[in-house]
Amino acid sequence: MSDSEYALQARLEAKPEKTDEVAEFLEGALPAAEAEEQTTTWFALRLDETTFGIFDTFPDEAGRQAHLDGEIAAELMDRADELLVENPQIDEIDVLAAKHS
């Protein structure tokens, strides 16, 4: 499991009139996530009509920090006032067990 022990979980609450833009932003972020060498997994999620999430994993703390300092996080924070009700809730979490195919 050494490639995914460190994780981030982000919860994003979109402004009701900005839900399509948030979905487009997350879908469009996939190439940037794929380009991050230390990002093991990356998921963009829609939890309900206005609530979105991101879940990603990393092999170590350096990989997690590189993602937090990277392109996706920077653009998300730059657009947070425009797209979101409040700043994203981002939690650093530890993965206890995982299955990878």
PDB file of C-alpha atoms in Angstrom:
ATOM      1  CA  MET A   1       0.000   0.000   0.000  1.00  0.00           C
ATOM      2  CA  SER A   2       3.030   2.279  -0.006  1.00  0.00           C
ATOM      3  CA  ASP A   3       1.805   4.168  -3.086  1.00  0.00           C
ATOM      4  CA  SER A   4      -1.347   5.520  -1.420  1.00  0.00           C
ATOM      5  CA  GLU A   5      -0.912   5.874   2.330  1.00  0.00           C
ATOM      6  CA  TYR A   6      -1.274   9.668   2.342  1.00  0.00           C
ATOM      7  CA  ALA A   7      -4.472  11.298   1.105  1.00  0.00           C
ATOM      8  CA  LEU A   8      -6.471  14.475   0.769  1.00  0.00           C
ATOM      9  CA  GLN A   9     -10.202  14.817   0.930  1.00  0.00           C
ATOM     10  CA  ALA A  10     -11.720  18.107  -0.210  1.00  0.00           C
ATOM     11  CA  ARG A  11     -15.347  19.167  -0.004  1.00  0.00           C
ATOM     12  CA  LEU A  12     -16.568  21.993  -2.227  1.00  0.00           C
ATOM     13  CA  GLU A  13     -19.950  23.699  -1.869  1.00  0.00           C
ATOM     14  CA  ALA A  14     -20.786  25.422  -5.152  1.00  0.00           C
ATOM     15  CA  LYS A  15     -22.891  28.522  -5.430  1.00  0.00           C
ATOM     16  CA  PRO A  16     -26.214  27.289  -6.872  1.00  0.00           C
ATOM     17  CA  GLU A  17     -25.748  29.259 -10.080  1.00  0.00           C
ATOM     18  CA  LYS A  18     -22.153  27.984 -10.488  1.00  0.00           C
ATOM     19  CA  THR A  19     -22.643  24.196 -10.277  1.00  0.00           C
ATOM     20  CA  ASP A  20     -22.012  23.634 -13.985  1.00  0.00           C
ATOM     21  CA  GLU A  21     -18.811  25.685 -13.814  1.00  0.00           C
ATOM     22  CA  VAL A  22     -17.551  23.742 -10.793  1.00  0.00           C
ATOM     23  CA  ALA A  23     -18.244  20.447 -12.573  1.00  0.00           C
ATOM     24  CA  GLU A  24     -16.401  21.719 -15.675  1.00  0.00           C
ATOM     25  CA  PHE A  25     -13.477  22.905 -13.550  1.00  0.00           C
ATOM     26  CA  LEU A  26     -13.134  19.489 -11.903  1.00  0.00           C
ATOM     27  CA  GLU A  27     -13.471  17.581 -15.173  1.00  0.00           C
ATOM     28  CA  GLY A  28     -10.906  19.887 -16.757  1.00  0.00           C
ATOM     29  CA  ALA A  29      -8.432  19.347 -13.901  1.00  0.00           C
ATOM     30  CA  LEU A  30      -7.866  15.695 -14.790  1.00  0.00           C
ATOM     31  CA  PRO A  31      -4.903  16.319 -17.163  1.00  0.00           C
ATOM     32  CA  ALA A  32      -3.131  18.353 -14.467  1.00  0.00           C
ATOM     33  CA  ALA A  33      -3.685  15.541 -11.945  1.00  0.00           C
ATOM     34  CA  GLU A  34      -2.391  12.984 -14.449  1.00  0.00           C
ATOM     35  CA  ALA A  35       0.754  15.076 -14.916  1.00  0.00           C
ATOM     36  CA  GLU A  36       1.572  15.028 -11.195  1.00  0.00           C
ATOM     37  CA  GLU A  37       4.099  12.235 -10.801  1.00  0.00           C
ATOM     38  CA  GLN A  38       3.439  11.754  -7.089  1.00  0.00           C
ATOM     39  CA  THR A  39      -0.368  11.705  -7.301  1.00  0.00           C
ATOM     40  CA  THR A  40      -1.270   8.018  -7.165  1.00  0.00           C
ATOM     41  CA  THR A  41      -5.048   8.359  -7.502  1.00  0.00           C
ATOM     42  CA  TRP A  42      -7.293  11.346  -8.125  1.00  0.00           C
ATOM     43  CA  PHE A  43     -11.070  11.405  -8.089  1.00  0.00           C
ATOM     44  CA  ALA A  44     -13.406  14.328  -8.736  1.00  0.00           C
ATOM     45  CA  LEU A  45     -16.840  13.671  -7.255  1.00  0.00           C
ATOM     46  CA  ARG A  46     -20.336  15.114  -7.299  1.00  0.00           C
ATOM     47  CA  LEU A  47     -22.028  14.343  -3.984  1.00  0.00           C
ATOM     48  CA  ASP A  48     -25.319  16.144  -4.596  1.00  0.00           C
ATOM     49  CA  GLU A  49     -26.641  19.056  -6.644  1.00  0.00           C
ATOM     50  CA  THR A  50     -24.246  21.652  -5.192  1.00  0.00           C
ATOM     51  CA  THR A  51     -21.684  19.592  -3.258  1.00  0.00           C
ATOM     52  CA  PHE A  52     -18.530  18.324  -4.944  1.00  0.00           C
ATOM     53  CA  GLY A  53     -15.444  16.565  -3.692  1.00  0.00           C
ATOM     54  CA  ILE A  54     -11.916  15.589  -4.550  1.00  0.00           C
ATOM     55  CA  PHE A  55     -10.155  12.530  -3.142  1.00  0.00           C
ATOM     56  CA  ASP A  56      -6.550  11.796  -3.990  1.00  0.00           C
ATOM     57  CA  THR A  57      -3.687   9.700  -2.678  1.00  0.00           C
ATOM     58  CA  PHE A  58       0.080   9.957  -2.545  1.00  0.00           C
ATOM     59  CA  PRO A  59       3.019   7.723  -1.602  1.00  0.00           C
ATOM     60  CA  ASP A  60       4.375  10.140   1.002  1.00  0.00           C
ATOM     61  CA  GLU A  61       3.967  13.523   2.666  1.00  0.00           C
ATOM     62  CA  ALA A  62       6.142  15.212   0.024  1.00  0.00           C
ATOM     63  CA  GLY A  63       3.752  14.080  -2.709  1.00  0.00           C
ATOM     64  CA  ARG A  64       0.746  15.315  -0.784  1.00  0.00           C
ATOM     65  CA  GLN A  65       2.393  18.688  -0.188  1.00  0.00           C
ATOM     66  CA  ALA A  66       3.426  18.967  -3.850  1.00  0.00           C
ATOM     67  CA  HIS A  67      -0.219  18.514  -4.827  1.00  0.00           C
ATOM     68  CA  LEU A  68      -1.346  21.149  -2.322  1.00  0.00           C
ATOM     69  CA  ASP A  69       1.238  23.509  -3.819  1.00  0.00           C
ATOM     70  CA  GLY A  70       0.306  22.558  -7.393  1.00  0.00           C
ATOM     71  CA  GLU A  71      -1.733  23.867 -10.287  1.00  0.00           C
ATOM     72  CA  ILE A  72      -5.140  22.437  -9.342  1.00  0.00           C
ATOM     73  CA  ALA A  73      -5.102  23.796  -5.796  1.00  0.00           C
ATOM     74  CA  ALA A  74      -3.830  27.188  -6.940  1.00  0.00           C
ATOM     75  CA  GLU A  75      -6.534  27.597  -9.566  1.00  0.00           C
ATOM     76  CA  LEU A  76      -9.229  26.344  -7.199  1.00  0.00           C
ATOM     77  CA  MET A  77      -8.242  28.862  -4.539  1.00  0.00           C
ATOM     78  CA  ASP A  78      -8.028  31.645  -7.151  1.00  0.00           C
ATOM     79  CA  ARG A  79     -11.604  30.894  -8.224  1.00  0.00           C
ATOM     80  CA  ALA A  80     -13.068  30.010  -4.820  1.00  0.00           C
ATOM     81  CA  ASP A  81     -14.823  33.370  -4.285  1.00  0.00           C
ATOM     82  CA  GLU A  82     -16.337  33.186  -7.759  1.00  0.00           C
ATOM     83  CA  LEU A  83     -17.507  29.552  -7.662  1.00  0.00           C
ATOM     84  CA  LEU A  84     -17.960  28.459  -4.056  1.00  0.00           C
ATOM     85  CA  VAL A  85     -20.119  29.391  -1.083  1.00  0.00           C
ATOM     86  CA  GLU A  86     -17.014  29.223   1.131  1.00  0.00           C
ATOM     87  CA  ASN A  87     -13.417  28.113   0.851  1.00  0.00           C
ATOM     88  CA  PRO A  88     -13.000  24.381   0.258  1.00  0.00           C
ATOM     89  CA  GLN A  89     -12.737  22.158   3.303  1.00  0.00           C
ATOM     90  CA  ILE A  90      -9.511  20.196   2.770  1.00  0.00           C
ATOM     91  CA  ASP A  91      -8.543  17.406   5.152  1.00  0.00           C
ATOM     92  CA  GLU A  92      -5.257  15.537   5.230  1.00  0.00           C
ATOM     93  CA  ILE A  93      -6.098  11.922   5.920  1.00  0.00           C
ATOM     94  CA  ASP A  94      -4.263   8.622   6.278  1.00  0.00           C
ATOM     95  CA  VAL A  95      -5.391   5.607   4.266  1.00  0.00           C
ATOM     96  CA  LEU A  96      -5.616   2.510   6.458  1.00  0.00           C
ATOM     97  CA  ALA A  97      -6.315  -0.015   3.706  1.00  0.00           C
ATOM     98  CA  ALA A  98      -6.799   0.114  -0.050  1.00  0.00           C
ATOM     99  CA  LYS A  99      -7.356  -2.135  -3.039  1.00  0.00           C
ATOM    100  CA  HIS A 100      -5.813  -1.208  -6.370  1.00  0.00           C
ATOM    101  CA  SER A 101      -6.498  -3.128  -9.578  1.00  0.00           C
TER     102      SER A 101
END
